[in-house]
PDB file of C-alpha atoms and ligand atoms in Angstrom:
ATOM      1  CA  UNK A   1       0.000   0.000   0.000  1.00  0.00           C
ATOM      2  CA  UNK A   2       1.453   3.541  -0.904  1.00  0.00           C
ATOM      3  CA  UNK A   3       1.511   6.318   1.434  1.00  0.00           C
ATOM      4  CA  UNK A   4       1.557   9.845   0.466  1.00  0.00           C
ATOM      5  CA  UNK A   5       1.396  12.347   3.071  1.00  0.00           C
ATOM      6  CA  UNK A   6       1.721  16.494   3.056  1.00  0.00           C
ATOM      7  CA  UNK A   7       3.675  18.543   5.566  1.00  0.00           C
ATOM      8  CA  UNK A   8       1.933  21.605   5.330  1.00  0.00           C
ATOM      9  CA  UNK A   9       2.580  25.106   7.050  1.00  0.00           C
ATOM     10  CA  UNK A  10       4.435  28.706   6.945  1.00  0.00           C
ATOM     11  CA  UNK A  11       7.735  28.991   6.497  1.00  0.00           C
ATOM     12  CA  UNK A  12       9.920  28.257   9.493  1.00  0.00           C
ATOM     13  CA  UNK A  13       6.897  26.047  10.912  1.00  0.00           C
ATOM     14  CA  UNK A  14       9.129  23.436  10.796  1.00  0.00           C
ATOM     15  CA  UNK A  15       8.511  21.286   8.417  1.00  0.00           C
ATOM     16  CA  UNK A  16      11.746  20.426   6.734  1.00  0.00           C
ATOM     17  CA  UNK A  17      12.819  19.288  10.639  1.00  0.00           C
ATOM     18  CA  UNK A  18       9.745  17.008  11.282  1.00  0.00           C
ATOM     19  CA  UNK A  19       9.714  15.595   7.678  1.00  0.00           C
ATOM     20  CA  UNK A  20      13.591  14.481   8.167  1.00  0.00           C
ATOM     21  CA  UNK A  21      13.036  12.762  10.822  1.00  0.00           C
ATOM     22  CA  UNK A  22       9.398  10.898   9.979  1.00  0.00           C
ATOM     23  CA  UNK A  23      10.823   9.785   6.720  1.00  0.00           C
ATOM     24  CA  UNK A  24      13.827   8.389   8.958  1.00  0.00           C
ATOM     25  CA  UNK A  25      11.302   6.909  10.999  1.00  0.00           C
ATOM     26  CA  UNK A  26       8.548   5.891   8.796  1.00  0.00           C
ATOM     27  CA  UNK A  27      10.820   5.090   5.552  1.00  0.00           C
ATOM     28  CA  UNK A  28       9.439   7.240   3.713  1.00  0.00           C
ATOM     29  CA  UNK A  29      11.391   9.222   1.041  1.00  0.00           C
ATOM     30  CA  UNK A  30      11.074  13.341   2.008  1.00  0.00           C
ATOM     31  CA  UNK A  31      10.446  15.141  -1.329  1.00  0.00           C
ATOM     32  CA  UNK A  32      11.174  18.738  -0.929  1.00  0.00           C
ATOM     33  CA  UNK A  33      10.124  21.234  -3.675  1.00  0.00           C
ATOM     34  CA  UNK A  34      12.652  23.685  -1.898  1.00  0.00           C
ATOM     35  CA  UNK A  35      15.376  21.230  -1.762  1.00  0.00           C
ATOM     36  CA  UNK A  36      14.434  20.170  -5.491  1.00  0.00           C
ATOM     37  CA  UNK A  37      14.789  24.126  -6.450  1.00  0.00           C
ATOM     38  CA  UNK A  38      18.026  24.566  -4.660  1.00  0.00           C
ATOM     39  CA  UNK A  39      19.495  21.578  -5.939  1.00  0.00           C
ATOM     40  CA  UNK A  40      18.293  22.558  -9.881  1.00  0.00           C
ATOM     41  CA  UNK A  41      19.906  26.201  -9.142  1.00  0.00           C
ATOM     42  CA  UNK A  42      23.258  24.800  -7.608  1.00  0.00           C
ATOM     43  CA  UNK A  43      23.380  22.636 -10.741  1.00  0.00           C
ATOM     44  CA  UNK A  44      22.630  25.813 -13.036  1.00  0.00           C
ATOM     45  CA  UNK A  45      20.004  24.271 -14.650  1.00  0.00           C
ATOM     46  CA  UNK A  46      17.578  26.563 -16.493  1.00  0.00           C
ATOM     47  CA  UNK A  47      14.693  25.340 -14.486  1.00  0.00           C
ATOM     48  CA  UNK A  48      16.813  26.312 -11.050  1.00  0.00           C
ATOM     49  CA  UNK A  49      18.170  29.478 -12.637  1.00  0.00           C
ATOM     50  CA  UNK A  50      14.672  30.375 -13.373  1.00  0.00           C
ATOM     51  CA  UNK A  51      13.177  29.374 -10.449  1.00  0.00           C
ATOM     52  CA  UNK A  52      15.563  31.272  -7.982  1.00  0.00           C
ATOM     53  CA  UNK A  53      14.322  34.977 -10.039  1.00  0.00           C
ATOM     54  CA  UNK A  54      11.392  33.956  -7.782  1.00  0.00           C
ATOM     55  CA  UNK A  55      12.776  32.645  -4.650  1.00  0.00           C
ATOM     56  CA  UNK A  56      15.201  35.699  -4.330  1.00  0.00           C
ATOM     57  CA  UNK A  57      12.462  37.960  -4.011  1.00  0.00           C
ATOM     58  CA  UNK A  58      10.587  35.840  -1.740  1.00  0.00           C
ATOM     59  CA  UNK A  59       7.655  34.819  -4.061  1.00  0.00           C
ATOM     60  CA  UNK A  60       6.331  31.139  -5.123  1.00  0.00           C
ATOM     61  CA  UNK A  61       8.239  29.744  -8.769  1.00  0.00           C
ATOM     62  CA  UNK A  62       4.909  29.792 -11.257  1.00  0.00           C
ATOM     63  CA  UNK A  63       2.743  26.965 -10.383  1.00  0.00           C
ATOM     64  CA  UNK A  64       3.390  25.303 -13.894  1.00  0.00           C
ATOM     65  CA  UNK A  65       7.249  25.108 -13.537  1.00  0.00           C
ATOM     66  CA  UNK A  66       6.542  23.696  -9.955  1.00  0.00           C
ATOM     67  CA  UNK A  67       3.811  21.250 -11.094  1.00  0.00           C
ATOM     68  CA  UNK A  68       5.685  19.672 -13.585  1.00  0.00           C
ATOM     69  CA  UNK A  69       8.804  19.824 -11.601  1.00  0.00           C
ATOM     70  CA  UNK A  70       7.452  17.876  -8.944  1.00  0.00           C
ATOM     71  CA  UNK A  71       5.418  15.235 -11.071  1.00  0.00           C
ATOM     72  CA  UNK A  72       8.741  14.696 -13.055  1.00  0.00           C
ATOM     73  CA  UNK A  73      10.020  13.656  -8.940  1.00  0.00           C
ATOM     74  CA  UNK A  74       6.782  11.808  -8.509  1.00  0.00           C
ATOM     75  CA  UNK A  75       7.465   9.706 -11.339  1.00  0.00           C
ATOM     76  CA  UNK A  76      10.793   8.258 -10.513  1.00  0.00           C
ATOM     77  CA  UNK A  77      10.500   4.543  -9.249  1.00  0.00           C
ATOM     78  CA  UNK A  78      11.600   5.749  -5.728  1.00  0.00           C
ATOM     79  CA  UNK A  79       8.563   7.301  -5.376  1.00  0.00           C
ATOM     80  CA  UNK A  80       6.081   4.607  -5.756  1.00  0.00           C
ATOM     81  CA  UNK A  81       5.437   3.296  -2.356  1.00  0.00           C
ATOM     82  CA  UNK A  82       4.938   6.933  -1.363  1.00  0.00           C
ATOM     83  CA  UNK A  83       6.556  10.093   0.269  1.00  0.00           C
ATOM     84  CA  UNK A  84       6.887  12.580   2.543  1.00  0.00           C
ATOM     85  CA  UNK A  85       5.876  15.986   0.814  1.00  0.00           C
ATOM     86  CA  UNK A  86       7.881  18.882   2.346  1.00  0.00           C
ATOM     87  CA  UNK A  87       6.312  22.460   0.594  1.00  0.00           C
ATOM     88  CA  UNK A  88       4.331  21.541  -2.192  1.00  0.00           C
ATOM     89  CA  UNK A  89       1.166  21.615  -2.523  1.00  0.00           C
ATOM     90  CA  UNK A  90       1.510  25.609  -2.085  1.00  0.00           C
ATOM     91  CA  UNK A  91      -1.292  27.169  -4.171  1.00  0.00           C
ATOM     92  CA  UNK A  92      -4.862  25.450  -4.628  1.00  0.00           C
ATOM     93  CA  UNK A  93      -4.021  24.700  -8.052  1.00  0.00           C
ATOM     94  CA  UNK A  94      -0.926  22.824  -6.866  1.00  0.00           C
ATOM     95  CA  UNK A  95      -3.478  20.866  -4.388  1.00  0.00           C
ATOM     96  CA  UNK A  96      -5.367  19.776  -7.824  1.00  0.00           C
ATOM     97  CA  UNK A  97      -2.757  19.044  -9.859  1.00  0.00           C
ATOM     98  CA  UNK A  98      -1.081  16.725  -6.791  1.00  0.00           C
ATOM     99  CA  UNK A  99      -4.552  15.471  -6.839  1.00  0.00           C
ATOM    100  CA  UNK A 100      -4.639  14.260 -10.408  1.00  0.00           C
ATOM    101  CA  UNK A 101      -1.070  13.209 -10.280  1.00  0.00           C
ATOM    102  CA  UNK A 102      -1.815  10.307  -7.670  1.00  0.00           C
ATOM    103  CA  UNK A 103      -5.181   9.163  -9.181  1.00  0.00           C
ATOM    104  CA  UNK A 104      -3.510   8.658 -11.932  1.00  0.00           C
ATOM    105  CA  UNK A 105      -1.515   5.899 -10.465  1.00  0.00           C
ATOM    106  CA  UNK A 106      -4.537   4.845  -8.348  1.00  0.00           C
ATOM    107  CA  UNK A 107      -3.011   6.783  -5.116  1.00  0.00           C
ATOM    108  CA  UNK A 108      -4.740   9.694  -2.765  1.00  0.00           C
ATOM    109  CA  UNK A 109      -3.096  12.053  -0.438  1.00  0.00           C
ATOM    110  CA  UNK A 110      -3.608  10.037   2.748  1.00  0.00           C
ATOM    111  CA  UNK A 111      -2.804  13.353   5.373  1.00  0.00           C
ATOM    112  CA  UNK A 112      -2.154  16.647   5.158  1.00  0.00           C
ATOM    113  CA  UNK A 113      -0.685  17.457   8.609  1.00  0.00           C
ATOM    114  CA  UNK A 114      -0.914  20.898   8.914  1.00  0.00           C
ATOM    115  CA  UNK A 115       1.984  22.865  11.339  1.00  0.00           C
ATOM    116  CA  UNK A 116      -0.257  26.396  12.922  1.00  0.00           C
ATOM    117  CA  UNK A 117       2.806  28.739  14.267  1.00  0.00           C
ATOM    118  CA  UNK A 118       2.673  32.223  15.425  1.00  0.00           C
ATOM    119  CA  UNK A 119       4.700  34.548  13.077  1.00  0.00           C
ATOM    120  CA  UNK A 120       6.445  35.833  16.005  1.00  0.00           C
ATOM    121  CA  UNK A 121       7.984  32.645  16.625  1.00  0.00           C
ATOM    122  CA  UNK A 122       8.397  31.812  12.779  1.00  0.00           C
ATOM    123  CA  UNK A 123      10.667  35.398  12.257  1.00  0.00           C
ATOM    124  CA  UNK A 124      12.391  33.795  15.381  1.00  0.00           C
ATOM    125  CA  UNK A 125      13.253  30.561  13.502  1.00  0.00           C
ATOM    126  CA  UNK A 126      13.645  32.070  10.165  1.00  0.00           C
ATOM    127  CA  UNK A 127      16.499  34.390  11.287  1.00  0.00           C
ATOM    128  CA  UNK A 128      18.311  31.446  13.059  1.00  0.00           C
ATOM    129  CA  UNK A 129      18.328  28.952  10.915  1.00  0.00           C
ATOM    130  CA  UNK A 130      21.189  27.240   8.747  1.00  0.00           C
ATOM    131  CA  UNK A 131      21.238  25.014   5.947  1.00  0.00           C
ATOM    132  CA  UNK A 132      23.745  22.591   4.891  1.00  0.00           C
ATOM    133  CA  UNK A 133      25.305  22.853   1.699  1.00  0.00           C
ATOM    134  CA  UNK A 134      25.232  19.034   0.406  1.00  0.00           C
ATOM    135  CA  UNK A 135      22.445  17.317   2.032  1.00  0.00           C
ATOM    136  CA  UNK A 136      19.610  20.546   2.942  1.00  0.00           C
ATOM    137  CA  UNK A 137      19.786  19.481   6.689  1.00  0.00           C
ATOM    138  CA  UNK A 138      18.746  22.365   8.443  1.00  0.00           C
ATOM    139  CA  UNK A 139      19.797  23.543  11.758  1.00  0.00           C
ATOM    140  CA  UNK A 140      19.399  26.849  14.303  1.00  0.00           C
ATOM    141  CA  UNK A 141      21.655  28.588  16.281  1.00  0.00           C
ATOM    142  CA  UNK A 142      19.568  28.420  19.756  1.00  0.00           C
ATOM    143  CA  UNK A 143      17.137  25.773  19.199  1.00  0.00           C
ATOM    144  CA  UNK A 144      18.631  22.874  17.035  1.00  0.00           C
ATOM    145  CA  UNK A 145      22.152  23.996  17.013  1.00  0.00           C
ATOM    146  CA  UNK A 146      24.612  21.430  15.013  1.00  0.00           C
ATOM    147  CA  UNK A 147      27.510  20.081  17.444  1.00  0.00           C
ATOM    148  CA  UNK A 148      29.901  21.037  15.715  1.00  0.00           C
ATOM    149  CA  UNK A 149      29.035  25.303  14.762  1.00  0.00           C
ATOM    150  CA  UNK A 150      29.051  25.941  11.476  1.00  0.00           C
ATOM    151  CA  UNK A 151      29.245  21.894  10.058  1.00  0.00           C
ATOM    152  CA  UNK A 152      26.209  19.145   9.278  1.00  0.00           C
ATOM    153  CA  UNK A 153      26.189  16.473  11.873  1.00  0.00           C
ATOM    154  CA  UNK A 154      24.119  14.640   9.090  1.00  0.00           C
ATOM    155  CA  UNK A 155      27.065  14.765   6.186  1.00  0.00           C
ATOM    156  CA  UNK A 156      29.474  16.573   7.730  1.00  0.00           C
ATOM    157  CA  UNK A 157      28.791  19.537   4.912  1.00  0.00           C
ATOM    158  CA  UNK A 158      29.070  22.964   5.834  1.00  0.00           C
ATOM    159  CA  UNK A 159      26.106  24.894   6.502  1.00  0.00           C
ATOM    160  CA  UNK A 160      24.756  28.178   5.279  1.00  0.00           C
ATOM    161  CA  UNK A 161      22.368  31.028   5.442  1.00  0.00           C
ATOM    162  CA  UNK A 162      20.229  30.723   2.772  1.00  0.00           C
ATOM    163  CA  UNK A 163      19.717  33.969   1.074  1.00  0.00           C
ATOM    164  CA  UNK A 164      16.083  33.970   1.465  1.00  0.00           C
ATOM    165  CA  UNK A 165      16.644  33.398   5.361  1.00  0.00           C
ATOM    166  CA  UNK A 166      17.997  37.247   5.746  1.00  0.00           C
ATOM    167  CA  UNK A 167      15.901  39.106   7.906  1.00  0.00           C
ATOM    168  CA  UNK A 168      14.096  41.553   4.622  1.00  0.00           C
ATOM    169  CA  UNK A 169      12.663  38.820   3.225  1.00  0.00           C
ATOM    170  CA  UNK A 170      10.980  36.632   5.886  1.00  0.00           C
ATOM    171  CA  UNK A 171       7.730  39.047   6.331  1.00  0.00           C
ATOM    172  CA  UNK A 172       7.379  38.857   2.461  1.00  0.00           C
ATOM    173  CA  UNK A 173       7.628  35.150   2.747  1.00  0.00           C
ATOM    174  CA  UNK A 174       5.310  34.964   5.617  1.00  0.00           C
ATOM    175  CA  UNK A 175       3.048  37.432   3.681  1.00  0.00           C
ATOM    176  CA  UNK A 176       3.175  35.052   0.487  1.00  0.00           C
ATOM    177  CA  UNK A 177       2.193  32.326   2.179  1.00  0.00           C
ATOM    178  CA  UNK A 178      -0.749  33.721   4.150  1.00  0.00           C
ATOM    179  CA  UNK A 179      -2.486  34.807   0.763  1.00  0.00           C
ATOM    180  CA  UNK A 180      -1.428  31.923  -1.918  1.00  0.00           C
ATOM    181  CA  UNK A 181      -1.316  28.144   0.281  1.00  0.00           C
ATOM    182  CA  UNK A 182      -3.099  29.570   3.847  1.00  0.00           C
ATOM    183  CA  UNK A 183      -6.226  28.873   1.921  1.00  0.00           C
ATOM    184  CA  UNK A 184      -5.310  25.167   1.424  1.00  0.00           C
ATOM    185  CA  UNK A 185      -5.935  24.733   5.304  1.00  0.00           C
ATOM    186  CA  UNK A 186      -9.872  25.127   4.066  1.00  0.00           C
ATOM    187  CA  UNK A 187      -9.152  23.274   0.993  1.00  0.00           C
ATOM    188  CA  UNK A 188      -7.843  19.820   2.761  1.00  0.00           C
ATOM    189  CA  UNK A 189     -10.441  20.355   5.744  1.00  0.00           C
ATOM    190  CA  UNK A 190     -13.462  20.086   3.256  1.00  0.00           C
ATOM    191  CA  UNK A 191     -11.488  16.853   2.196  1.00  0.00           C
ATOM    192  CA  UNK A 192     -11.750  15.666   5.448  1.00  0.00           C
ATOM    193  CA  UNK A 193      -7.887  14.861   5.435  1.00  0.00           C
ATOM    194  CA  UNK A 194      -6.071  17.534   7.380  1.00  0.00           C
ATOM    195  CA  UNK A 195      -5.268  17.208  11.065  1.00  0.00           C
ATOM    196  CA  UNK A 196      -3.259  20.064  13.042  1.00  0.00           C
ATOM    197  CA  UNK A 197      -0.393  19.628  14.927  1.00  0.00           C
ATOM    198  CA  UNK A 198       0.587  22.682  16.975  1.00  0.00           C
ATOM    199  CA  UNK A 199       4.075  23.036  15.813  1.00  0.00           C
ATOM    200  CA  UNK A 200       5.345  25.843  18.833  1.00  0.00           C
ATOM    201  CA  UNK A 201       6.144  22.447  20.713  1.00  0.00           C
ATOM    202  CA  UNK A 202       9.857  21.068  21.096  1.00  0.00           C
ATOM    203  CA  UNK A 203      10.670  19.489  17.973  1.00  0.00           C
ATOM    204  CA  UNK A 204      11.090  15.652  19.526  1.00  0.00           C
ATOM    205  CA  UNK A 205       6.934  16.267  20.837  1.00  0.00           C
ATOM    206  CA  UNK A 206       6.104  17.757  17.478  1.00  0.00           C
ATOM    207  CA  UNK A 207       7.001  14.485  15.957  1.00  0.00           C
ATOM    208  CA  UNK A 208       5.367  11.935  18.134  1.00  0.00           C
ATOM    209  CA  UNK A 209       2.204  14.125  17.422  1.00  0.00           C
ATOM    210  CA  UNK A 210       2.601  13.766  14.189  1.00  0.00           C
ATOM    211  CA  UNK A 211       3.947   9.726  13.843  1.00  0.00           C
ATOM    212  CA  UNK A 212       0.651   9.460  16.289  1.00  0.00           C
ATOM    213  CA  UNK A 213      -1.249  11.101  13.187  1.00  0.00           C
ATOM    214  CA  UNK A 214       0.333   9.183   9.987  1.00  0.00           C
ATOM    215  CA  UNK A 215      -0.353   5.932  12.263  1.00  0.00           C
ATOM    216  CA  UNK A 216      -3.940   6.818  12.788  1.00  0.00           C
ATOM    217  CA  UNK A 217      -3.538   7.609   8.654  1.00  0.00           C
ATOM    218  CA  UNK A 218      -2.623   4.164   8.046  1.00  0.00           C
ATOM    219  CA  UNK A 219      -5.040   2.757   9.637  1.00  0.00           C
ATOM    220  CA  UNK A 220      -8.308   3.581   8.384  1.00  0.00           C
ATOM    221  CA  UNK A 221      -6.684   3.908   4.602  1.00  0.00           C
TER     222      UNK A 221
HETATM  223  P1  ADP B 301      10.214  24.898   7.209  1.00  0.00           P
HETATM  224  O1  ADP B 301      10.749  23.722   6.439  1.00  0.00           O
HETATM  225  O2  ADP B 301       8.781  24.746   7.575  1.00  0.00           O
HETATM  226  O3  ADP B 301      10.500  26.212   6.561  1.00  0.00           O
HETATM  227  P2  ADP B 301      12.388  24.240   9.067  1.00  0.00           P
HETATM  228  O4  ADP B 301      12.204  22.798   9.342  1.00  0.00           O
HETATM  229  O5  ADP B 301      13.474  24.630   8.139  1.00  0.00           O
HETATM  230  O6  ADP B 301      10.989  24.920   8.613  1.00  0.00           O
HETATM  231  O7  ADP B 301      12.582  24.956  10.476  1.00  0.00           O
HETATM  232  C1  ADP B 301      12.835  26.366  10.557  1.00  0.00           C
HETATM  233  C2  ADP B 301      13.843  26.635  11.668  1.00  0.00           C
HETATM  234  O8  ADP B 301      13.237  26.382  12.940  1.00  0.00           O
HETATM  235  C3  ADP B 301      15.098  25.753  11.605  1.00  0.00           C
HETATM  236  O9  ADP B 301      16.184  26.538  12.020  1.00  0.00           O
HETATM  237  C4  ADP B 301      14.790  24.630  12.612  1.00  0.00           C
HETATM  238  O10 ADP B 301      15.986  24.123  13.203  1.00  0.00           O
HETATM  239  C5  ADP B 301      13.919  25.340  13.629  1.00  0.00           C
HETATM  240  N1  ADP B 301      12.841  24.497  14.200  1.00  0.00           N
HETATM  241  C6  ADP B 301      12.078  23.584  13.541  1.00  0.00           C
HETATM  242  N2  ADP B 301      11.151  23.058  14.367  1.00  0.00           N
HETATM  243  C7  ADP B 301      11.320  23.664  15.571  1.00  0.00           C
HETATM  244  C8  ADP B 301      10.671  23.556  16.858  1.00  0.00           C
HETATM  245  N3  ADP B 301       9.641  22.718  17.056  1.00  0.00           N
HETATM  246  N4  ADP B 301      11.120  24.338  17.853  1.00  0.00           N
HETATM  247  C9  ADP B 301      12.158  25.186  17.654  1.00  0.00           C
HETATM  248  N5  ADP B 301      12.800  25.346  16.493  1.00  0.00           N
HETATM  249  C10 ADP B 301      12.396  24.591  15.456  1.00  0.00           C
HETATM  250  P1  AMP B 302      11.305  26.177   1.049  1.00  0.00           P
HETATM  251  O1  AMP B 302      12.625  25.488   1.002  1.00  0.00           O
HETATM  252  O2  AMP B 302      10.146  25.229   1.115  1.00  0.00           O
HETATM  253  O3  AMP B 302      11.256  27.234   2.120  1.00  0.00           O
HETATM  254  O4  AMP B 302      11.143  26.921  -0.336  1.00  0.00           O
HETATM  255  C1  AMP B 302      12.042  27.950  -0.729  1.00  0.00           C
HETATM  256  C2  AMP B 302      11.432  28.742  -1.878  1.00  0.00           C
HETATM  257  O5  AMP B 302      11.277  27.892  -3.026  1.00  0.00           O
HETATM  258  C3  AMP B 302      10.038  29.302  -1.613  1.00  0.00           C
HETATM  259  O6  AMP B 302      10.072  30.519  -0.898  1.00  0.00           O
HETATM  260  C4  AMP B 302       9.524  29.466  -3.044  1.00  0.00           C
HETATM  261  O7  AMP B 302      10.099  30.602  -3.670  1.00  0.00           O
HETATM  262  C5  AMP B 302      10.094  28.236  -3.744  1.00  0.00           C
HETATM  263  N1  AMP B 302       9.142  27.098  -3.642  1.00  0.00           N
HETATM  264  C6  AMP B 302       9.306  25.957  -2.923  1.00  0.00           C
HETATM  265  N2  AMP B 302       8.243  25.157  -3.078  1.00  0.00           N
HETATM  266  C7  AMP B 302       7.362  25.803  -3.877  1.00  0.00           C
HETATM  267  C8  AMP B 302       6.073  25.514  -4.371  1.00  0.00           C
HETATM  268  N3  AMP B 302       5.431  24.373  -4.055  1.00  0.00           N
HETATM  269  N4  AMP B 302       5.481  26.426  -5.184  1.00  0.00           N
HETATM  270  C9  AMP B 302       6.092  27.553  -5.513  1.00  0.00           C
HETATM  271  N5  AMP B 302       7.315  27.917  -5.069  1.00  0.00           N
HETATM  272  C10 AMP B 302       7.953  27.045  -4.251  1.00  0.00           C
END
């Protein structure tokens, strides 16, 4: 049975952390559309060259580039007992297209687990955080700091601040995301396949909450 599950939320909700370690857990490939973006762009491809005209200034990459991005990822034979989706859907017609994508192959979304943070604490995470260079682990300075400062206790990479982390663009981002995937809260409730998970928690509590969640998922799928 496939399992395809959504990590939904603002940025800096923290769902890059939680869908890490439930992929770990649950093996479960993480597919990120950030991570997929980031890696295009450090290849210079002209899908991630493109693409980062977009995230530079803090808005979404066009939903068709994204779309077909991601169902390119969905494709691969990796994919076919399911994944861990880590920032797409992000628009409603992202939501339909994901939609179409799995029915295609006979598949659903089986949970969207949604992440509710206060922006206050998101500009808090936002403005800490760093990324590692070769594997996208991502750490913060107060509250997930790497053991080693400045290095990936993952890969041993070195980690970075990505340029859409610096402080004058995470209200734009924040912004962004309230009016384009905020409305996709409604959208998966109506589905009847969204649960929240209040993601101001530690991180460690945030993921039992949601392993408690994709469990509960499993069951009555
Ligand atoms: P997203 O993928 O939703 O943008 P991340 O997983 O990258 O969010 O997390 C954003 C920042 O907040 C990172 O620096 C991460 O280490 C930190 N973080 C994630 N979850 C928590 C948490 N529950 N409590 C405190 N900090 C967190
Ligand atoms: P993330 O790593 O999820 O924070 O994404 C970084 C940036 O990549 C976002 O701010 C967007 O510019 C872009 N991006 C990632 N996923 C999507 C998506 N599903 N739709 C549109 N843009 C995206």
């Amino acid at each position: 049975m496939s399992m395809f599950l959504v990590l939904l939320g603002p940025p800096g909700a923290g769902k890059g952390t939680q869908a890490r370690l439930l992929a770990q857990e649950l093996k479960l490939l993480h597919v990120a559309s950030g991570d997929l973006f980031r890696d295009a762009f450090r290849a210079e491809t002209p899908l991630g060259l493109k693409a980062q005209e977009y995230i530079g200034q803090g808005e979404l990459v066009p939903d068709e580039v994204t779309i077909s991005m991601v169902a390119e990822r969905l494709a691969r034979s990796d994919c076919a007992e399911g994944v861990m989706l880590d920032g797409f859907p992000r628009t409603v017609e992202q939501a339909e297209a994901l939609g179409r994508i799995l029915a295609q192959r006979g598949a659903c979304v089986a949970l969207v687990a949604y992440i509710r943070v206060r922006t206050e604490t998101l500009l808090l995470r936002l403005g800490g955080r760093s990324t590692c260079m070769s594997c996208q682990a991502v750490y913060h300075v107060l509250y997930n700091p790497p053991r080693r400062p400045g290095w990936c206790d993952a890969c041993g990479g070195q980690l970075y601040q990505r340029p859409d982390d610096m402080p004058s663009a995470h209200r734009k981002r924040i912004k962004v995301y309230l009016n384009q995937t905020a409305p996709l809260v409604e959208y998966y409730q109506e589905r009847r396949i969204l649960a929240t998970v209040d993601g101001e928690q530690d991180i460690e509590v945030v993921q039992r909450q949601l392993l408690e969640l994709v469990g509960r998922a499993m069951r009555t799928q």
